[in-house]
Coordinates of C-alpha atoms and ligand atoms in Angstrom, one line a residue:
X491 CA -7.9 11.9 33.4
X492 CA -7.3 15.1 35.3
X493 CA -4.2 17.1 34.8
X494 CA -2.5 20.2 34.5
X495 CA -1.4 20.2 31.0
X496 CA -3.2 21.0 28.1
X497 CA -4.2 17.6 26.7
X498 CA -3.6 13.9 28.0
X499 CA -2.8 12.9 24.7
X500 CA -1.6 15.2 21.5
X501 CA -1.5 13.2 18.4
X502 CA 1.4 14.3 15.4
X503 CA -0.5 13.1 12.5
X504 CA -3.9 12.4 10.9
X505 CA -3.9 9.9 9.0
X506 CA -4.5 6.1 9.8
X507 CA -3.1 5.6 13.3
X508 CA -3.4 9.2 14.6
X509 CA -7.1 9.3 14.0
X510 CA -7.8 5.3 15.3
X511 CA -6.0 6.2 18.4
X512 CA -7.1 9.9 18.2
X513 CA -10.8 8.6 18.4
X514 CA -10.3 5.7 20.8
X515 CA -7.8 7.6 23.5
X516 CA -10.8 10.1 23.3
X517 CA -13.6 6.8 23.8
X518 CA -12.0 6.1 27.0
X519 CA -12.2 9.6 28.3
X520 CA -9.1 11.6 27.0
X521 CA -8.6 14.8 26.5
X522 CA -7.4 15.0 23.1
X523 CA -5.6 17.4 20.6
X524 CA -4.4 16.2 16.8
X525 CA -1.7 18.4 14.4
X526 CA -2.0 17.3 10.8
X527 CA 0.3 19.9 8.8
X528 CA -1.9 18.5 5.2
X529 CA -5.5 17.1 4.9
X530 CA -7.2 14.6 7.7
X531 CA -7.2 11.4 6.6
X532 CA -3.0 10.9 5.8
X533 CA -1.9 9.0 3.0
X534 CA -3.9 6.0 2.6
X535 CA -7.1 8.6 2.1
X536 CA -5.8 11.9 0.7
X537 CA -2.7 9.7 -1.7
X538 CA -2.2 6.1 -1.5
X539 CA -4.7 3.2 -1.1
X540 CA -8.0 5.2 -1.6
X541 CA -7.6 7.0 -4.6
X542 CA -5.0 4.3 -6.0
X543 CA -8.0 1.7 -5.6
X544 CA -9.9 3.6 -7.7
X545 CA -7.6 4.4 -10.8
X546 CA -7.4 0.8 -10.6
X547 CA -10.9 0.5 -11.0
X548 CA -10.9 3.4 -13.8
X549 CA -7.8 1.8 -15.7
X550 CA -9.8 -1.7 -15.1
X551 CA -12.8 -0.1 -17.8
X552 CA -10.2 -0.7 -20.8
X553 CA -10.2 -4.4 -20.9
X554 CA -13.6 -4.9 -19.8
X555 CA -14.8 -3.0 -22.6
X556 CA -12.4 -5.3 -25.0
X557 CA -13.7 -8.2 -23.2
X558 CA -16.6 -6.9 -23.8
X559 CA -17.2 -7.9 -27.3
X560 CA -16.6 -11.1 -26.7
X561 CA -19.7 -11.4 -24.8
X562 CA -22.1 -9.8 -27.2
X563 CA -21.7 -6.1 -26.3
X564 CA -20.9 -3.5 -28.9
X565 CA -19.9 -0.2 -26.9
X566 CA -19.1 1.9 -30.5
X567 CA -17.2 5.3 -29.5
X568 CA -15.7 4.1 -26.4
X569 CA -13.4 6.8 -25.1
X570 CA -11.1 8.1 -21.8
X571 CA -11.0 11.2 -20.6
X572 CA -8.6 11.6 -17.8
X573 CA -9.9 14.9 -16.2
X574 CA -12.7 13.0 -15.1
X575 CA -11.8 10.2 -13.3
X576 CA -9.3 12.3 -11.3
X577 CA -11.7 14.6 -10.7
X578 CA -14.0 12.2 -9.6
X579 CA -11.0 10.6 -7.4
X580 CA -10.4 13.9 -6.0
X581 CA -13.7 14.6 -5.1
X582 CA -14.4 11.5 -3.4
X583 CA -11.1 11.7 -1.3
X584 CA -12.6 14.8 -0.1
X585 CA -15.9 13.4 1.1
X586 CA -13.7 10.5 2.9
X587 CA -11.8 13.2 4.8
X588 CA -14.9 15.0 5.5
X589 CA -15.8 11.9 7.4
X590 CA -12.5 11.5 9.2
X591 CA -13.0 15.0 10.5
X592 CA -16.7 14.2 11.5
X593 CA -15.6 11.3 13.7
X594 CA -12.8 13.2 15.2
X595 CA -15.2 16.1 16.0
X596 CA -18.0 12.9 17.4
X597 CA -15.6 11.9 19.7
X598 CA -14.1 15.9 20.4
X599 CA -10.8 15.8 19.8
X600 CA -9.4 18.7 19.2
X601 CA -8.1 19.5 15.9
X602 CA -4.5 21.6 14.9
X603 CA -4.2 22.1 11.3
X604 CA -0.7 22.8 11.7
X605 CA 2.6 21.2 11.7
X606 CA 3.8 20.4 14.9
X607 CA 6.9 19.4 16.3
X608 CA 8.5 18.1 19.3
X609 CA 10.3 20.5 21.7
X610 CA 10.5 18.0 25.1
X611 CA 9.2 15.0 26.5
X612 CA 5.6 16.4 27.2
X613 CA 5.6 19.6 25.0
X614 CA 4.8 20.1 21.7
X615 CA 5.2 23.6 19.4
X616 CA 2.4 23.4 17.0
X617 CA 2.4 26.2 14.6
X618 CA 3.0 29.1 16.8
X619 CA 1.6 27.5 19.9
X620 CA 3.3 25.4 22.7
X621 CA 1.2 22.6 23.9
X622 CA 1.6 20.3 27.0
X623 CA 0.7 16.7 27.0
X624 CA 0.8 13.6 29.0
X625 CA 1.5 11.6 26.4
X626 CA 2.6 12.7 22.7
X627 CA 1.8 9.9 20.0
X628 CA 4.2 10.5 17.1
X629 CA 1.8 8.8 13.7
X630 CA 3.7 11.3 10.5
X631 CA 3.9 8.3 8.6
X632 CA 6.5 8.2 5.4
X633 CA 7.2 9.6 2.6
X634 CA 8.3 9.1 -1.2
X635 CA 12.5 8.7 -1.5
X636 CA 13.7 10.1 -4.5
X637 CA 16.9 9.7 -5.7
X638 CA 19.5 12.3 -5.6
X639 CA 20.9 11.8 -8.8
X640 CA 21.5 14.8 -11.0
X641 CA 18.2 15.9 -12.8
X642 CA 16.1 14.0 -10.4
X643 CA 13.8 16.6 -9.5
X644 CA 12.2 16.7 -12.7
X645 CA 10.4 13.5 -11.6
X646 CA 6.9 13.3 -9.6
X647 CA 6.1 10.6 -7.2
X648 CA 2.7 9.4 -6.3
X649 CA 1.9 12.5 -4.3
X650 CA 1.5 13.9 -7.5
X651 CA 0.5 11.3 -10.1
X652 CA -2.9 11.8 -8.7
X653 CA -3.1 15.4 -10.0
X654 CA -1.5 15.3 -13.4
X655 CA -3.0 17.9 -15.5
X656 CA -3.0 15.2 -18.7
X657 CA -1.6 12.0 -19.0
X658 CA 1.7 11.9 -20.9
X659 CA 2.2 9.4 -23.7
X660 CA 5.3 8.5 -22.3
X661 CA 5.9 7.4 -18.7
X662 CA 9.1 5.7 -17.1
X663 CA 8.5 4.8 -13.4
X664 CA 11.6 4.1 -11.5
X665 CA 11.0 1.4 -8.2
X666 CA 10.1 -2.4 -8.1
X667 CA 7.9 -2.1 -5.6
X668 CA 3.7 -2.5 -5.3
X669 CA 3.7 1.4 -5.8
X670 CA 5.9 1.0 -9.2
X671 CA 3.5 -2.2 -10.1
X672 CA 0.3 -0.8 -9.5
X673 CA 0.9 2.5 -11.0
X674 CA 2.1 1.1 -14.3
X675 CA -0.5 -1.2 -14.8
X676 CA -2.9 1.9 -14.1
X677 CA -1.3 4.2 -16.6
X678 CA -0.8 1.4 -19.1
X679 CA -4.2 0.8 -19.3
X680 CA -4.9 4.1 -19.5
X681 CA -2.6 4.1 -22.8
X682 CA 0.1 5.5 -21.8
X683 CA 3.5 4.0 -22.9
X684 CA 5.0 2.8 -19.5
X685 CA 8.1 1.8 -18.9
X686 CA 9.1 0.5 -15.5
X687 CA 13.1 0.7 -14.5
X688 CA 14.3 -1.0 -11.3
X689 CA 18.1 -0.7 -10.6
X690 CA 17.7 -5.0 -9.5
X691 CA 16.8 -7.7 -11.5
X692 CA 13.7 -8.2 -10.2
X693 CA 9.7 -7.1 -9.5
X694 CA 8.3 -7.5 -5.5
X695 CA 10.4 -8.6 -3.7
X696 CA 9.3 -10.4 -0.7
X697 CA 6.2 -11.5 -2.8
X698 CA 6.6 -15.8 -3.8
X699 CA 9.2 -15.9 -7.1
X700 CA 6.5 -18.0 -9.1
X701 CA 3.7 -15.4 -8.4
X702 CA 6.0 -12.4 -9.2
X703 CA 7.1 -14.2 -12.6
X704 CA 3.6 -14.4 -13.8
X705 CA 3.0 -10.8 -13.4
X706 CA 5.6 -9.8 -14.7
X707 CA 5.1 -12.1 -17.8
X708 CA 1.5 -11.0 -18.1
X709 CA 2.6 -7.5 -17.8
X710 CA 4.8 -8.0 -20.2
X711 CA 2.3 -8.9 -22.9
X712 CA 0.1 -6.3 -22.1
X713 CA 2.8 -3.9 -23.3
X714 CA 4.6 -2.6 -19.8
X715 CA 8.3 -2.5 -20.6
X716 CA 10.7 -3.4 -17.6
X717 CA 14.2 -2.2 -17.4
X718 CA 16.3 -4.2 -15.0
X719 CA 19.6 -3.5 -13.6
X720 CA 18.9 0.1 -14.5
X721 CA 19.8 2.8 -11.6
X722 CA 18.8 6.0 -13.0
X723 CA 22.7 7.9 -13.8
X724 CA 20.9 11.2 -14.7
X725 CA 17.8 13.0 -15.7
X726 CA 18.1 16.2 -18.5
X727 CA 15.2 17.8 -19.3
X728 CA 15.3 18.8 -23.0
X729 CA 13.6 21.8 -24.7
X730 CA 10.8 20.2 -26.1
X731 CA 9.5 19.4 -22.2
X732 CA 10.5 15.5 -22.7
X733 CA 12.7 14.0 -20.0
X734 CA 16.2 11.8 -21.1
X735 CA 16.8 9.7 -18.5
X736 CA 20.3 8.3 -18.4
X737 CA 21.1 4.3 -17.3
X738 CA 24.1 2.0 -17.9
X739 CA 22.2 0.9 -20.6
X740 CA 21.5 3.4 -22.3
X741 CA 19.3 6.6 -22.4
X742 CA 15.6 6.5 -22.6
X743 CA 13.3 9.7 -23.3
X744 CA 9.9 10.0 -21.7
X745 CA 7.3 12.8 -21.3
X746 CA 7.1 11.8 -17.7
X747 CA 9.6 10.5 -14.7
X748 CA 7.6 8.9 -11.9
X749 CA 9.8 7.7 -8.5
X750 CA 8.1 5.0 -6.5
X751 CA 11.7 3.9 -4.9
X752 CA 10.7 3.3 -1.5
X753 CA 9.4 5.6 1.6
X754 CA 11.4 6.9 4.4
X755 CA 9.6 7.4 8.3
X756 CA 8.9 11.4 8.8
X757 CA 11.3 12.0 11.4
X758 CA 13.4 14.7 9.4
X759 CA 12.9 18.2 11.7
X760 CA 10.2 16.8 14.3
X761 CA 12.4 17.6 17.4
X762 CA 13.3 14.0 18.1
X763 CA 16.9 14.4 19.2
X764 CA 16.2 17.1 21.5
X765 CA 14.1 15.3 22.8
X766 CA 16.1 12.2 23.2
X767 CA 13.7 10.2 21.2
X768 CA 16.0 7.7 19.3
X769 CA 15.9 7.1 15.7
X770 CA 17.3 3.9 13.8
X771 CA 19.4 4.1 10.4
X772 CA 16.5 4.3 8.3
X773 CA 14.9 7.5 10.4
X774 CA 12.2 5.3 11.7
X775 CA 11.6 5.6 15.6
X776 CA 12.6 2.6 17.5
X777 CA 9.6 1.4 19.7
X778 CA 9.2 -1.6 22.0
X779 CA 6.3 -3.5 21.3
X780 CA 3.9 -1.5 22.9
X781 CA 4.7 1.1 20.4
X782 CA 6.7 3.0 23.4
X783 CA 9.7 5.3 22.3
X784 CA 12.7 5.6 24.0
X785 CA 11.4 8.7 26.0
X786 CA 8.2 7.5 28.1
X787 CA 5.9 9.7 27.3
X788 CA 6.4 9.4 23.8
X789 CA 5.1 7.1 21.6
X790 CA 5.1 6.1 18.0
X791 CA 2.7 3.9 15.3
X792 CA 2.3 3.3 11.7
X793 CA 4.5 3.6 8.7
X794 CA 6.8 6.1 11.2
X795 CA 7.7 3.5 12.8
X796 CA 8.6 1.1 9.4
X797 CA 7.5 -1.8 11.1
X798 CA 4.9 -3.4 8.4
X799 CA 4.1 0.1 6.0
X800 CA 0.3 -1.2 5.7
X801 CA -3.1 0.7 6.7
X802 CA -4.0 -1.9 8.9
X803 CA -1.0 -2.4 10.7
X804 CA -1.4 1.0 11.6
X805 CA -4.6 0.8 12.6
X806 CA -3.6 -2.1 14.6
X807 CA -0.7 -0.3 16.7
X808 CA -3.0 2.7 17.2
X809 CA -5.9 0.7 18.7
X810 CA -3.2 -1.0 20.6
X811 CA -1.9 1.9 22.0
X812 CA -4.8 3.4 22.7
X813 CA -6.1 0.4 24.8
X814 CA -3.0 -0.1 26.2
X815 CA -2.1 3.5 27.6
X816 CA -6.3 4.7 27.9
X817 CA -7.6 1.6 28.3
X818 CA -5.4 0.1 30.8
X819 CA -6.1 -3.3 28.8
X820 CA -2.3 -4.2 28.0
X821 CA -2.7 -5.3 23.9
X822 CA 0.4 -6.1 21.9
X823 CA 0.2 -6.3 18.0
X824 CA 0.7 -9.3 16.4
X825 CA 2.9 -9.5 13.2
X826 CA 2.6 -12.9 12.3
X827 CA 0.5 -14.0 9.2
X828 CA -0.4 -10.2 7.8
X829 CA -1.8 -10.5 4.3
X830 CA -1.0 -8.2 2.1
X831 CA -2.0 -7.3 -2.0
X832 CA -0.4 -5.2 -5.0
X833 CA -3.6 -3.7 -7.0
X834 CA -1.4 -4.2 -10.2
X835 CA -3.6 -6.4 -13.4
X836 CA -4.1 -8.8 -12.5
X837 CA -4.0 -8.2 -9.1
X838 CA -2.1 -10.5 -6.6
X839 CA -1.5 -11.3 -3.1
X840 CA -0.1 -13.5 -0.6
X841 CA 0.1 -14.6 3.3
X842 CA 2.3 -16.6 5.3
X843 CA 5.6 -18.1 3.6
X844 CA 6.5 -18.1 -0.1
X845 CA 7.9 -21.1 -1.1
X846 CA 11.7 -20.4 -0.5
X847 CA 11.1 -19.1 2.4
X848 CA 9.3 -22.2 3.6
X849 CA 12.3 -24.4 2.0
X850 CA 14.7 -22.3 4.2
X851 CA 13.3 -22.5 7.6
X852 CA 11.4 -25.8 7.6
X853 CA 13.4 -28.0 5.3
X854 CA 10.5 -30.3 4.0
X855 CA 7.4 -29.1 2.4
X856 CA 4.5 -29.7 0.3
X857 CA 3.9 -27.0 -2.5
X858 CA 0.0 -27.0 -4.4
X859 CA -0.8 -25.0 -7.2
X860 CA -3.7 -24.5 -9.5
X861 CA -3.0 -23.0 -13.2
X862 CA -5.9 -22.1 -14.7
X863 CA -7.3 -20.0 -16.9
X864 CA -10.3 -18.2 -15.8
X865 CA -13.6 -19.0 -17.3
X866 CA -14.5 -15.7 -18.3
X867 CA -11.0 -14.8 -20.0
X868 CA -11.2 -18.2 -21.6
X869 CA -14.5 -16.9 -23.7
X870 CA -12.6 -13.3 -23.5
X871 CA -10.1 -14.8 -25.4
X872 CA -7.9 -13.2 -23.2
X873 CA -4.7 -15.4 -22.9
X874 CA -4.5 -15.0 -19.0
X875 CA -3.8 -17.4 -16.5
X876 CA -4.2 -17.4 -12.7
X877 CA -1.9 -18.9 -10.8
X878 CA -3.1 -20.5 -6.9
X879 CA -0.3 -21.9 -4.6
X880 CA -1.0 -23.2 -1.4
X881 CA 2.8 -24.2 0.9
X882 CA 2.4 -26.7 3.1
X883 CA 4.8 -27.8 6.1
X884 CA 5.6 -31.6 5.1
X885 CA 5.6 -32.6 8.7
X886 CA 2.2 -31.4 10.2
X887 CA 0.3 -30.6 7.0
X888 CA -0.3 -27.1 8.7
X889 CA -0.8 -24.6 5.9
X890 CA 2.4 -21.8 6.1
X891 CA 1.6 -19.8 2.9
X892 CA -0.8 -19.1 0.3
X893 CA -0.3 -16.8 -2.9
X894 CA -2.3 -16.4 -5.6
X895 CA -2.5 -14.1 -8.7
X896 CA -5.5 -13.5 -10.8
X897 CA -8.6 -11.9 -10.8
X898 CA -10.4 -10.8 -7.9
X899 CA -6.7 -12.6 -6.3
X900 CA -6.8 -9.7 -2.9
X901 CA -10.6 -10.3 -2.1
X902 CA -10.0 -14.1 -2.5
X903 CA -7.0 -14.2 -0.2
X904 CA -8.1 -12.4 2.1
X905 CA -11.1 -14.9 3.4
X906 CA -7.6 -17.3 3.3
X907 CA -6.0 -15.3 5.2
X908 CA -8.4 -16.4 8.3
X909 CA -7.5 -19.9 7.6
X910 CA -3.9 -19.9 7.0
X911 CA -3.6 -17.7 10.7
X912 CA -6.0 -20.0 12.3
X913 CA -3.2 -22.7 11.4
X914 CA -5.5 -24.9 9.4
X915 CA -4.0 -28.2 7.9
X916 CA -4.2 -28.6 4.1
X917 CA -6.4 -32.1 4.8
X918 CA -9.4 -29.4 6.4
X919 CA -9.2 -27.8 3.0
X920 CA -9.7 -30.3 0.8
X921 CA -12.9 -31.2 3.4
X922 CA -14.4 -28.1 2.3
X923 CA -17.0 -28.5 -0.7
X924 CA -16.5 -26.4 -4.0
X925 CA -18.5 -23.7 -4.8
X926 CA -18.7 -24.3 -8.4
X927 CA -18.3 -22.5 -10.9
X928 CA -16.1 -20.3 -9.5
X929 CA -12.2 -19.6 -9.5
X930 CA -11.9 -20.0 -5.4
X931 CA -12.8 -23.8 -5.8
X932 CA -9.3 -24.0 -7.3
X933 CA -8.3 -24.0 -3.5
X934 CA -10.4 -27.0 -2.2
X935 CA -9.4 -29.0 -5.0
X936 CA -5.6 -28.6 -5.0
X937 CA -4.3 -31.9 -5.5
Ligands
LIG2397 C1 0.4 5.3 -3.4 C2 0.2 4.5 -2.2 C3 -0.6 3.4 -2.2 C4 -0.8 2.7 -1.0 N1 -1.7 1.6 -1.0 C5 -1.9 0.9 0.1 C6 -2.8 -0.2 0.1 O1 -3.3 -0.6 -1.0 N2 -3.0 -0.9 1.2 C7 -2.3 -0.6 2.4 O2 -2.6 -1.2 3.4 N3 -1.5 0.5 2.4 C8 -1.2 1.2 1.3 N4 -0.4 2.3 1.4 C9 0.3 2.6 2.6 C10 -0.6 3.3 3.6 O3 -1.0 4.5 3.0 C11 0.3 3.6 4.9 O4 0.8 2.5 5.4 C12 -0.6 4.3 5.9 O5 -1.2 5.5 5.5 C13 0.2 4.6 7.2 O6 -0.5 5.3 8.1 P1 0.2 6.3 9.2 O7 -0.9 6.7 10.1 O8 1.4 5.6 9.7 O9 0.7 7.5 8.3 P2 -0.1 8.4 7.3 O10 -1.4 7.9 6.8 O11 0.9 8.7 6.2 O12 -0.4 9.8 8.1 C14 0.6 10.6 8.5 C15 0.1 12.0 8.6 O13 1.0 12.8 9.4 C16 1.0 14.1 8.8 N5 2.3 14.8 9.3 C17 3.5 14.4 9.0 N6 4.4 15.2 9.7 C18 3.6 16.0 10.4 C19 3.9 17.1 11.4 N7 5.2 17.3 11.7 N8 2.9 17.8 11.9 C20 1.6 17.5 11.6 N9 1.3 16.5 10.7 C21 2.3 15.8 10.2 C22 1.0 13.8 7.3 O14 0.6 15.0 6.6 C23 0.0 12.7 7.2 O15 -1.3 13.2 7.1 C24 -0.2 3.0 0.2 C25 0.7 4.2 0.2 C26 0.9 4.9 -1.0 C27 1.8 6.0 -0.9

């Protein structure tokens, strides 16, 4: 593609849909430029699902080792050191990005290190340089809200719970969301006293009400406290270092305030308004569904967008893009059926409807479940249950949700997942033979 400005297509943003369509544009013979103002990679590398998979993992070590005993094993002396799972973390979020910038460099795009923001419909200032494009591709992604309360800013957010010097005895982490969920199981099995306020009355929403309820109880018992109807009034941080944070209920002190209250599309000072790309109440950029802003030239994918705020949606708009405007292959996204997990313990995850949903839009249904407790927390001793749940539209027995909560739930679901989007009916499950002993039978035998 042959033209007289600098690039064909300049890329705000490396993380996972600037670099996809970053490295495809470039496949299909663009010249290509990327600004990332932080570390390549973006969130889900540098901080969110990466290095929040592995705490997980990390934080997983403290019942395993309980567990542990059960089975035979003595592990005398067992004992956590923070430092080096973060550094370890770190480290390996640092080989990932190496990676990103490896393939970026494979395919030569060019690389700004700079912030960069919009000053027309095919110009770009990044740092002190102005830069023409063809087309501009606006992936900045989101990031943490905190509240503007007073004393608020003493709080972190999961930017930096991934660098905390030491792990406070106290946390209180303010959000109901998968962030809030995850990162409270994490730090409670790390030992650290977590309490989790959310200004509703309730955990994940959007998630299916019996599946949330079970996480919540289990949560419970493994010592998470949970504040409901709690906005956060006020934050005073007292001499001795400890944070009072003030709600209608009451005050609470902790040596640590963490916000996981939602994440706003990073529109703030890009140059949209000048020019005349059009943002929606929330500062996300409205697109059409070939992820074209209101200016031509401009486009925008990913979490900037708040469309789905998931990796692979993402991913999916970028490669859409890409084959779309450099591949001359018109590809639209679609949103139907997208799975989706919160890494808390036990894990969970769901696809399609949840059960009031269903009710809602198709009147009649069927709804399966499997309680159970796993065979290895049963000899654990560990009074866990799992909890399978299969919604099925009365009428044509087509499967329209599945949700499921226990171990492994995210890597089980997931293989669901292809089934529930290829529209399966619940009889072509129950043709499928068990694998047996294992927890996924639970789904071919849901009676
Ligand atoms: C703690 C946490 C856990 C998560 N866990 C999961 C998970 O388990 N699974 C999942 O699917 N998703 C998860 N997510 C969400 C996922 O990370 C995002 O949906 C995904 O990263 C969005 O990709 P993106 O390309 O839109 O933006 P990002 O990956 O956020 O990339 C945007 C990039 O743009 C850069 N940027 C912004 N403004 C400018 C500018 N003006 N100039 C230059 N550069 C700029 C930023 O520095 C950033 O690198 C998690 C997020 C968090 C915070």
């Amino acid at each position: 593609m042959a033209s007289a400005r600098d690039y064909d297509l300049l890329v705000i943003g490396a993380g996972s849909g600037g670099v996809r369509a970053a490295r495809v544009a470039a496949g299909y013979g663009a010249k290509v430029a990327i600004a990332e103002e932080h570390r390549i990679g973006g969130t889900c590398v540098i901080r969110g699902c990466v290095p929040k998979k592995l705490l997980v993992y990390g934080a997983h070590f403290a019942e395993d080792l309980e567990d542990a005993r059960r089975f035979g094993w003595h592990v005398e002396g067992a004992r956590f050191d923070w430092p080096t799972l973060r550094d370890n973390v770190l480290a390996e979020v640092t080989r990932l990005s190496g990676l990103y910038t490896q393939t970026l460099e494979n395919h030569k795009v060019t690389m700004l290190t700079e912030r960069a923001v919009v000053t027309g419909p095919h110009s770009v200032r990044v740092g002190k340089r102005d830069i023409t494009a063809g087309v501009i591709l606006i992936a900045t992604g989101a990031r943490p809200h905190v509240p503007d309360s007073p004393g608020c800013e003493h709080g972190i957010t999961s930017n930096e719970a991934f660098h905390l010097e030491q792990l406070p005895k106290r946390m209180l982490i303010a959000g109901g969301g998968y962030i809030a969920n995850e990162f409270a199981g994490v730090f409670n099995e790390l030992g650290v006293k977590v309490t989790l306020v959310n200004r509703s009355d309730r955990i994940l929403r959007g998630y299916d009400a019996q599946i949330r309820d079970r996480l919540l109880q289990i949560s419970m018992i493994k010592g998470i406290q949970f504040l409901f109807n709690s906005p956060i009034e006020k934050v005073v941080k007292e001499a001795s270092g400890a944070l009072t944070v003030h709600m209608p209920g009451g005050p609470v002190e902790c040596d640590a305030l963490m916000f996981a209250t939602g994440r706003v599309p990073n529109t703030g000072g890009l140059g949209l308004e000048s020019a005349g790309v059009e943002i929606d109440s929330n500062g996300a950029i409205r697109v059409d569904d070939e992820s074209r802003s209101t200016v031509p030239s401009i486009y925008a994918v990913g979490d900037v967008t708040n469309r789905v705020q998931l990796t692979p949606v993402a991913i999916r708009e970028a490669q859409a893009f890409a084959d779309t405007v450099f591949g001359k292959k018109s590809t639209k996204v679609d949103y139907s059926c997208i799975p989706s997990a919160v890494f808390s313990h036990p894990p969970l995850a769901g696809v399609g409807l949840t059960e009031g949903e269903a009710r809602n839009r198709l009147g009649s249904i069927k709804v399966y479940t499997a309680d159970f407790r796993p065979m290895k927390n049963v000899l654990a001793a560990r009074n866990e249950r799992a909890l399978y749940k299969i919604v099925v539209d009365a009428a044509s027995d087509k499967i329209v949700g599945a949700h499921m909560i226990g171990p492994d739930a995210p890597e089980i679901l997931q293989v669901l997942a292809i089934a529930v989007k290829a529209g399966i009916r619940k009889a072509q499950l129950d043709e499928v033979v068990a694998i047996h002993p294992t927890m996924a039978e639970e789904l071919v035998l849901l009676k």
